[in-house]
Amino acid sequence: MKKCVVILLLLLLPLSGCAVQNEPARAECFAMDTFISMQAYGKNAEAALSRCTQELTRLERLLSISSAEGDIGRVNAANGEPVALSAQTAALLGTALAVSAETDGAFDPTVYPLVSLWGFYGDEPRVPSQAALDEARASVDWRKVSLAGGVVTLPAGAKLDFGGIAKGYAGDALKAVLREENVTSAWLSLGGNVAVLGEKPDGSAWRIGIRDPLDESAVIGSVEARDVSIVTAGGYQRNFTQDGKTYHHIIDPKTGLPAESGLLSVTVIAPDGARADALSTALFVMGTQRALALWRSDRSFAAIFVESNGDILYTENAAFSPSNISKSKMAKFVE
Ligand code: AMP
Ligand code: MG
């Protein structure tokens, strides 16, 4: 009898110990035009998340187009004059331009004049005239951005928009704050961006559901993730309808029009959240075939594509498990 009690106690102790440790600290806020939700584990988690909330306020000011005193606000008011950037913004612009180069401009951080013309910064998006599109397109060209020694110079009339990369970057910056605070396990969700730090406290991988672009309450499957960002770009995230046609917020810089590449969404998984975010936008513009050609030449990221007809394709390194519904459609593994 005594033996049983001891064994029972031994069994219960680690379980109850785990239960305390398994309760995450949580924080939620609205920043960067997005609802943000954070969960962190460990004894310092609460203080760490409160620092994360402050970091989000700082990043919003630094990178938003609507903050006149931030880096992007100052660049966009410079009208051809050089602007000294913070080291962080300079590094992020470097990442943005690297993705522009590798995607042949499908991701272009100078897309501001086009996004503005379509009205996606304000409350009244609308279809612009062809003449206005042609004029705006002439000011969009990542190759004309000069970045040297932390100083950026754009041609007069050109402006930056970090909407396609800032949230992914914010995930990286928050993970850095958490690490500084000795947090080793956390889950962060910023709009279509999820960033995970380490693994779950029980040592298993995080399991991140990938939204069905056709049904906001459904998932197409889930990804097993450790220390990566999982970023989805989709036409469903922001759009408007005019004369019966729907126009979304991801612009093909070559045409000036919302990208029509046969995709409903693209998810990119990579250790660097800023790169994953920029790549997700770029791959959405490029379409599956060009995107897969890039993946085959590189493989430093993984991707999941949902095509217009609902078909799903995923790269062999995606650690993706299609849901039962997806399996009954077509979920195709790409090598
Ligand atoms: P995401 O949701 O990450 O795909 O980013 C979309 C946002 O990035 C848009 O709201 C625009 O602010 C900006 N954007 C749109 N098209 C592009 C593009 N081709 N390259 C870079 N940024 C873009
Ligand atoms: Mg993006």
PDB file of C-alpha atoms and ligand atoms in Angstrom, residues 105-111 115 120-121 161-165 167 193 231-234 237-238 249-253 277-278 280-282 284-285, ligand 1:
ATOM      1  CA  GLY A 105      11.107  42.927 -58.335  1.00  0.00           C
ATOM      2  CA  ALA A 106       7.944  40.953 -57.478  1.00  0.00           C
ATOM      3  CA  PHE A 107       8.570  42.315 -53.981  1.00  0.00           C
ATOM      4  CA  ASP A 108       9.284  46.028 -54.273  1.00  0.00           C
ATOM      5  CA  PRO A 109       9.520  48.240 -51.152  1.00  0.00           C
ATOM      6  CA  THR A 110       9.036  51.344 -53.353  1.00  0.00           C
ATOM      7  CA  VAL A 111       5.464  50.265 -54.212  1.00  0.00           C
ATOM      8  CA  VAL A 115      -0.729  51.269 -53.105  1.00  0.00           C
ATOM      9  CA  PHE A 120      -5.382  51.136 -49.694  1.00  0.00           C
ATOM     10  CA  TYR A 121      -3.972  53.603 -47.130  1.00  0.00           C
ATOM     11  CA  ASP A 161       6.072  51.078 -48.085  1.00  0.00           C
ATOM     12  CA  PHE A 162       7.154  48.398 -45.594  1.00  0.00           C
ATOM     13  CA  GLY A 163       3.620  46.961 -45.288  1.00  0.00           C
ATOM     14  CA  GLY A 164       4.804  43.720 -46.909  1.00  0.00           C
ATOM     15  CA  ILE A 165       7.735  43.157 -44.534  1.00  0.00           C
ATOM     16  CA  LYS A 167       5.095  42.600 -39.410  1.00  0.00           C
ATOM     17  CA  ASN A 193       2.352  36.358 -39.431  1.00  0.00           C
ATOM     18  CA  VAL A 231       3.751  34.057 -42.917  1.00  0.00           C
ATOM     19  CA  THR A 232       0.714  33.996 -45.164  1.00  0.00           C
ATOM     20  CA  ALA A 233      -0.008  36.503 -47.951  1.00  0.00           C
ATOM     21  CA  GLY A 234      -3.485  36.289 -49.391  1.00  0.00           C
ATOM     22  CA  GLN A 237      -6.741  39.716 -46.242  1.00  0.00           C
ATOM     23  CA  ARG A 238      -7.615  43.150 -47.637  1.00  0.00           C
ATOM     24  CA  HIS A 249      -3.934  44.811 -51.772  1.00  0.00           C
ATOM     25  CA  ILE A 250      -0.986  42.853 -53.228  1.00  0.00           C
ATOM     26  CA  ILE A 251       0.155  44.775 -56.278  1.00  0.00           C
ATOM     27  CA  ASP A 252       2.206  43.436 -59.164  1.00  0.00           C
ATOM     28  CA  PRO A 253       4.762  46.266 -59.547  1.00  0.00           C
ATOM     29  CA  ASP A 277       7.079  38.100 -44.956  1.00  0.00           C
ATOM     30  CA  ALA A 278       8.652  39.756 -48.015  1.00  0.00           C
ATOM     31  CA  SER A 280       5.243  35.579 -49.117  1.00  0.00           C
ATOM     32  CA  THR A 281       4.192  38.808 -50.826  1.00  0.00           C
ATOM     33  CA  ALA A 282       6.614  38.176 -53.699  1.00  0.00           C
ATOM     34  CA  PHE A 284       1.939  35.619 -54.335  1.00  0.00           C
ATOM     35  CA  VAL A 285       2.823  38.016 -57.190  1.00  0.00           C
TER      36      VAL A 285
HETATM   37  P1  AMP B   1       1.474  41.219 -47.204  1.00  0.00           P
HETATM   38  O1  AMP B   1       0.170  41.233 -46.490  1.00  0.00           O
HETATM   39  O2  AMP B   1       2.636  40.895 -46.348  1.00  0.00           O
HETATM   40  O3  AMP B   1       1.449  40.447 -48.458  1.00  0.00           O
HETATM   41  O4  AMP B   1       1.769  42.718 -47.614  1.00  0.00           O
HETATM   42  C1  AMP B   1       0.863  43.471 -48.344  1.00  0.00           C
HETATM   43  C2  AMP B   1       1.189  44.918 -48.138  1.00  0.00           C
HETATM   44  O5  AMP B   1       2.485  45.183 -48.688  1.00  0.00           O
HETATM   45  C3  AMP B   1       0.232  45.826 -48.871  1.00  0.00           C
HETATM   46  O6  AMP B   1      -0.787  46.274 -47.999  1.00  0.00           O
HETATM   47  C4  AMP B   1       1.133  46.956 -49.317  1.00  0.00           C
HETATM   48  O7  AMP B   1       1.289  47.892 -48.264  1.00  0.00           O
HETATM   49  C5  AMP B   1       2.459  46.286 -49.555  1.00  0.00           C
HETATM   50  N1  AMP B   1       2.621  45.712 -50.917  1.00  0.00           N
HETATM   51  C6  AMP B   1       1.670  45.435 -51.850  1.00  0.00           C
HETATM   52  N2  AMP B   1       2.218  44.891 -52.959  1.00  0.00           N
HETATM   53  C7  AMP B   1       3.556  44.821 -52.723  1.00  0.00           C
HETATM   54  C8  AMP B   1       4.680  44.360 -53.489  1.00  0.00           C
HETATM   55  N3  AMP B   1       4.537  43.841 -54.707  1.00  0.00           N
HETATM   56  N4  AMP B   1       5.911  44.461 -52.916  1.00  0.00           N
HETATM   57  C9  AMP B   1       6.074  44.974 -51.675  1.00  0.00           C
HETATM   58  N5  AMP B   1       5.070  45.415 -50.906  1.00  0.00           N
HETATM   59  C10 AMP B   1       3.822  45.340 -51.416  1.00  0.00           C
END
